[in-house]
CSV table of C-alpha atoms in Angstrom, one decimal:
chain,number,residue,atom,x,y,z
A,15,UNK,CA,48.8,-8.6,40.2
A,16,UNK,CA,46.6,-6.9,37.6
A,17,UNK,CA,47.0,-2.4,38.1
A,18,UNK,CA,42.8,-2.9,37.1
A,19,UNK,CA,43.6,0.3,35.3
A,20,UNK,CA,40.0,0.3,34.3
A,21,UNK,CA,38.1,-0.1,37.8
A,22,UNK,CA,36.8,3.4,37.6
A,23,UNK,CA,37.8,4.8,34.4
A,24,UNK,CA,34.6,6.8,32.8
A,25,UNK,CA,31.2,5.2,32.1
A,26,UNK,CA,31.4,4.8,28.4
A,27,UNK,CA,33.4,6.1,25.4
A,28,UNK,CA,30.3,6.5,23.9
A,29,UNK,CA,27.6,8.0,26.1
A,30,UNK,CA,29.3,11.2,27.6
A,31,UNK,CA,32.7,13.6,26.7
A,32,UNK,CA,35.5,11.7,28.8
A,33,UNK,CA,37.8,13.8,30.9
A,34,UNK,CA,41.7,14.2,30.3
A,35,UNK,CA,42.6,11.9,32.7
A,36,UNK,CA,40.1,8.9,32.0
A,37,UNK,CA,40.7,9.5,28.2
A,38,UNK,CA,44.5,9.2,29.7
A,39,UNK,CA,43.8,5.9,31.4
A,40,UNK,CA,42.0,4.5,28.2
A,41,UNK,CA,44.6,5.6,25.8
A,42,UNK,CA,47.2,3.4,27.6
A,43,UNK,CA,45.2,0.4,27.2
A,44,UNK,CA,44.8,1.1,23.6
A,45,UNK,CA,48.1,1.9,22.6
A,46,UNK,CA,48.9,-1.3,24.4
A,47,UNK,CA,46.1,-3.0,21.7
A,48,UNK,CA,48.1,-0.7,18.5
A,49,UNK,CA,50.2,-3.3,17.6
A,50,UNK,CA,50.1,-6.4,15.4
A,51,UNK,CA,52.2,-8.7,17.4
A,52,UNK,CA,50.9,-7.6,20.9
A,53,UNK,CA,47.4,-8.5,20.0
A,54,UNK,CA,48.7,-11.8,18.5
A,55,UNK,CA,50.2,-12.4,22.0
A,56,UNK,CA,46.8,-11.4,23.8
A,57,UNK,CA,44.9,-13.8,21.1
A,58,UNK,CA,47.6,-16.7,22.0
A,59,UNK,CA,47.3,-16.5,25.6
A,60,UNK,CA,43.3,-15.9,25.8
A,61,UNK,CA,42.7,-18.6,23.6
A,62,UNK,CA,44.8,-21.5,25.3
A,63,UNK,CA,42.9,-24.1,27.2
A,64,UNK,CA,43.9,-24.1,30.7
A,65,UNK,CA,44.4,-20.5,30.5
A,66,UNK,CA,47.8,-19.8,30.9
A,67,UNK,CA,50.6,-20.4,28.3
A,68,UNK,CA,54.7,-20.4,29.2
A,69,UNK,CA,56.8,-17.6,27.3
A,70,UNK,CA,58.7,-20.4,25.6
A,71,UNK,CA,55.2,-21.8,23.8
A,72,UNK,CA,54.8,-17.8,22.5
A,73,UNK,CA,58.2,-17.4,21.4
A,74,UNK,CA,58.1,-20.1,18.7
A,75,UNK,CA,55.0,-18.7,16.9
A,76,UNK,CA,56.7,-15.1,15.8
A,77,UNK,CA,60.1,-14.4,14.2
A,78,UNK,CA,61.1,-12.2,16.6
A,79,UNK,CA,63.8,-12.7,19.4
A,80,UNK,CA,62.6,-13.2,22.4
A,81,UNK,CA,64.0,-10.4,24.4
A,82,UNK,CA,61.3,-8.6,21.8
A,83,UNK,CA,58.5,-10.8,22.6
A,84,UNK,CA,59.4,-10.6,26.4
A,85,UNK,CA,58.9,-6.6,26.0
A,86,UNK,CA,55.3,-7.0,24.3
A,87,UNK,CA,54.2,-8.7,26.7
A,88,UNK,CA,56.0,-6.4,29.9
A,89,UNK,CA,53.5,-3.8,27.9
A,90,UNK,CA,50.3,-5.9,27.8
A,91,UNK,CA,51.1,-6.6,31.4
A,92,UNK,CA,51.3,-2.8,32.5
A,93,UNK,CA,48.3,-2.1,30.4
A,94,UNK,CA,46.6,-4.3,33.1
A,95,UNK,CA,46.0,-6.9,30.5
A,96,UNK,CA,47.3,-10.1,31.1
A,97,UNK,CA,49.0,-11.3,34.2
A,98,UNK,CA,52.2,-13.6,35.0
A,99,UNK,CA,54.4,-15.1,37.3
A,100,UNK,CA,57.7,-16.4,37.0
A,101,UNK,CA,58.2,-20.6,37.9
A,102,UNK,CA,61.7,-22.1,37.7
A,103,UNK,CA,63.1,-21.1,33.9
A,104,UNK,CA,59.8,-19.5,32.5
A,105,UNK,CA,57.5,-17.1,33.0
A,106,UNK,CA,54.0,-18.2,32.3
A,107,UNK,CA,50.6,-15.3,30.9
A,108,UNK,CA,47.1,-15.6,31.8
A,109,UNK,CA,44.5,-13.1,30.2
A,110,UNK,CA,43.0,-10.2,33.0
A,111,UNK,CA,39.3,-10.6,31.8
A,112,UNK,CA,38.8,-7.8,34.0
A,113,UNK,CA,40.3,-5.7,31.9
A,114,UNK,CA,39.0,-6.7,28.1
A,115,UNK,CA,35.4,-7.1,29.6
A,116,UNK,CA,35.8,-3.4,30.4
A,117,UNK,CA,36.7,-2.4,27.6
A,118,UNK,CA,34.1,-4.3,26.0
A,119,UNK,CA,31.4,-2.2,28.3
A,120,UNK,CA,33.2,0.9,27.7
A,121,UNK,CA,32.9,0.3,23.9
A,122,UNK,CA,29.0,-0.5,23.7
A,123,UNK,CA,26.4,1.9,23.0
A,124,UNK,CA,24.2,2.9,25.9
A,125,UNK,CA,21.0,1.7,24.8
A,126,UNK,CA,18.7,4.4,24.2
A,127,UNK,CA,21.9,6.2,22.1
A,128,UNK,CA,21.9,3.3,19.9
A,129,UNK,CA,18.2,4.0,19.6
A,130,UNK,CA,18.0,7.2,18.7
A,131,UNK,CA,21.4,8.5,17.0
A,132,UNK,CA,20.9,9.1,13.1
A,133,UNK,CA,24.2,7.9,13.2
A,134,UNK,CA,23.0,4.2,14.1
A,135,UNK,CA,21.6,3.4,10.2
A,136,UNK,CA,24.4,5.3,8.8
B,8,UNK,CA,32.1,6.8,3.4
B,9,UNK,CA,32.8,4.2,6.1
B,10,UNK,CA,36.2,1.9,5.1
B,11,UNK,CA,34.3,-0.7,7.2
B,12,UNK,CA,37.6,-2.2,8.0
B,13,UNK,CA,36.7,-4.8,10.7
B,14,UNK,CA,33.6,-6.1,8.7
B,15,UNK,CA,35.4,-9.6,8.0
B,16,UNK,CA,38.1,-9.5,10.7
B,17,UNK,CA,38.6,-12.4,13.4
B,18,UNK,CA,35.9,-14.3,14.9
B,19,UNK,CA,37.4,-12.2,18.1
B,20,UNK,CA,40.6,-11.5,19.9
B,21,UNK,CA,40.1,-14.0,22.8
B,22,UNK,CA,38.6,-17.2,20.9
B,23,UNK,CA,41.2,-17.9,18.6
B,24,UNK,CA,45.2,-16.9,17.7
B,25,UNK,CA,44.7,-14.2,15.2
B,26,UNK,CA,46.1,-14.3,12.3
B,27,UNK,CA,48.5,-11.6,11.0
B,28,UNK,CA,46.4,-9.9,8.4
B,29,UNK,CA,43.3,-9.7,10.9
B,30,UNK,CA,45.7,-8.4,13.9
B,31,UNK,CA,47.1,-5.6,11.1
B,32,UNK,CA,43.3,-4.8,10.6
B,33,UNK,CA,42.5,-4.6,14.2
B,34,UNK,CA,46.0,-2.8,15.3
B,35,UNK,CA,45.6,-0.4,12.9
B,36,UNK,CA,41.7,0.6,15.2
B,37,UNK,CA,43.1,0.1,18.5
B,38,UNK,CA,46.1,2.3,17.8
B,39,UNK,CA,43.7,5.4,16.5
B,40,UNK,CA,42.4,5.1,19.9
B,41,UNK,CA,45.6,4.7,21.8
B,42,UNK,CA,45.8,8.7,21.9
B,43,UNK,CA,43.7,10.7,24.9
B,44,UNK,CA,42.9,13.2,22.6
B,45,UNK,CA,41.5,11.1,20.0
B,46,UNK,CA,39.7,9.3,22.5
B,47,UNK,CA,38.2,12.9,23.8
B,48,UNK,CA,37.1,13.4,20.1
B,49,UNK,CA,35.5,10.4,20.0
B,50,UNK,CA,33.5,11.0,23.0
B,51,UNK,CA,32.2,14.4,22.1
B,52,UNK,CA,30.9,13.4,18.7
B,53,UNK,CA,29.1,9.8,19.9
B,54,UNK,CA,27.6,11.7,23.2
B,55,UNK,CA,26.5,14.7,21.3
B,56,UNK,CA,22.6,14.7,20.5
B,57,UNK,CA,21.6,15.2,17.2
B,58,UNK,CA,24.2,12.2,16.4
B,59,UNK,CA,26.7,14.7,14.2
B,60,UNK,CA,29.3,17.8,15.7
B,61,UNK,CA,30.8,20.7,13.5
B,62,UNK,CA,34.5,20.5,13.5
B,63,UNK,CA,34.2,24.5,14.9
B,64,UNK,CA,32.5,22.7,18.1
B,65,UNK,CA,35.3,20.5,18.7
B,66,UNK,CA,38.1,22.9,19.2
B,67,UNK,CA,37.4,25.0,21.4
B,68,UNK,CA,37.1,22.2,23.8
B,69,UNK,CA,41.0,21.5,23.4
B,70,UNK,CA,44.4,23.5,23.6
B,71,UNK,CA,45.0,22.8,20.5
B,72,UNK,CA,45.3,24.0,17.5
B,73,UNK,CA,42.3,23.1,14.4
B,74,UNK,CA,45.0,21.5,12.0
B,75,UNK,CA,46.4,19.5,14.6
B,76,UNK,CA,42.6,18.4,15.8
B,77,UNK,CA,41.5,17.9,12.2
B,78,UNK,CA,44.8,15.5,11.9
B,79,UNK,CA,43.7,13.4,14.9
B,80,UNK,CA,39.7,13.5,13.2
B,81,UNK,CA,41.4,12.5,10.2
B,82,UNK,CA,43.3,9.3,11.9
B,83,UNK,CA,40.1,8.4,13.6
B,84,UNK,CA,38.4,8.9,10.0
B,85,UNK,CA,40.9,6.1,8.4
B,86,UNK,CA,40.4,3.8,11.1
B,87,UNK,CA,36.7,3.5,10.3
B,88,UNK,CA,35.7,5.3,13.5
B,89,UNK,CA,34.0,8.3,12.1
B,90,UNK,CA,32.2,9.5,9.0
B,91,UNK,CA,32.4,13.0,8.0
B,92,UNK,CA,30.9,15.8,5.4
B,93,UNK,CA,31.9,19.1,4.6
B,94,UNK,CA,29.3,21.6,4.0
B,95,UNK,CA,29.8,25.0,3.8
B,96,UNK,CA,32.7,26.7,5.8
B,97,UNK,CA,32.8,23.2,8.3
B,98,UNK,CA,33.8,19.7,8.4
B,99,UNK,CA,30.6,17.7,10.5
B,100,UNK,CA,31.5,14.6,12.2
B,101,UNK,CA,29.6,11.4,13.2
B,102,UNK,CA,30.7,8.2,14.9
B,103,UNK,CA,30.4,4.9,12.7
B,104,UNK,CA,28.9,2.7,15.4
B,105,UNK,CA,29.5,-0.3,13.5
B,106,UNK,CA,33.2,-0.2,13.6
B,107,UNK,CA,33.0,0.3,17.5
B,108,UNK,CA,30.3,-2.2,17.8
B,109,UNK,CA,32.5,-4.6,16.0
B,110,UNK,CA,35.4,-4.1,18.7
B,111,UNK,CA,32.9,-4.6,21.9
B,112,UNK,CA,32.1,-7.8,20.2
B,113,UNK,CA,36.0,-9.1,19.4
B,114,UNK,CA,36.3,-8.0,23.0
B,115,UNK,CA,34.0,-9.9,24.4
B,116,UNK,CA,34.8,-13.6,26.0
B,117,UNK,CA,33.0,-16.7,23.7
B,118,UNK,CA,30.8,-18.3,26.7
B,119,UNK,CA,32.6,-21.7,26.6
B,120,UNK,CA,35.8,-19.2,27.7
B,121,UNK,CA,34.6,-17.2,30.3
B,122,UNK,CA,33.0,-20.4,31.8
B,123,UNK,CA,36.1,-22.6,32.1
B,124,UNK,CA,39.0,-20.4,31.9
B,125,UNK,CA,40.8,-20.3,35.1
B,126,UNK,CA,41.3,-16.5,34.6
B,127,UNK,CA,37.9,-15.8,34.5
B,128,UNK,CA,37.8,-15.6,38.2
B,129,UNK,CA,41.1,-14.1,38.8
């Protein structure tokens, strides 16, 4: 269900130049993070206890309709995101840890950069 | 020199709904990243040693013109990601580790999350 976009995409942002096609891979899953409402979405879905969260307790929170909301989130989902599956009437989002834990990794320092960069105390 | 934009946004994007100022704040970082050659810029000035690159290092490594690379430096600039100084002839460049500190952390699961979430071990 999640594309795991990320799986082998680059070792850090921060400790070596990144090739054109892992910068490639990256860049979708930050556009995907560019926009106000889509990381509202991400916020709503990660945060709910019991982890997942129906499309018609999203809709209510944003004045948009929700053929607009239902797009976001088609975008979070191909960004490898957040996942979902369709019961009955709705379709109901869980966050892809997978895929903000990466991120997360791919945005930290490696250790002895952080350690020795001037740039660190700037 | 740094717009330290993230310095009192959101206790993170998976603990909480964010609200719409702090998902403008953090939109506005995550879309400066969304682009592969932004993200390539990124990566050559936080790998290089010495911590800072000269604008006249950075081009050659891209088909692409220097006012269309200084226009992505300048968008990465804005977002908080990178310090710079002209001296001379050259622009130099440094990454602002706070900023992408900041991120890894409003990326990362609280505990209590990644602990009971049913998605954690999808």
């Amino acid at each position: 269900m999640s594309k795991q976009t990320l799986a082998d995409c680059c070792p850090g942002l921060l400790s070596a130049p990144l090739n054109e096609q892992d910068a490639g891979e990256l860049a979708r899953v930050f556009k995907a993070l560019g926009d106000p409402v889509r990381l509202r979405l991400l916020s709503l879905i990660a945060s709910r206890d019991g982890g997942e969260v129906c499309v018609c307790d999203l809709t209510p929170a944003f004045a948009l309709s929700q053929p607009t909301i239902s797009h976001h989130l088609k975008l979070l989902r191909e960004a490898g995101l957040i996942g979902s599956e369709r019961r009955g009437t709705w379709v109901y989002y869980w966050l892809l840890p997978e895929t903000t834990d990466r991120l997360a990794a791919i945005l930290t320092r490696p250790a002895d950069l952080a350690e020795t960069a001037p740039a660190a105390t700037a």
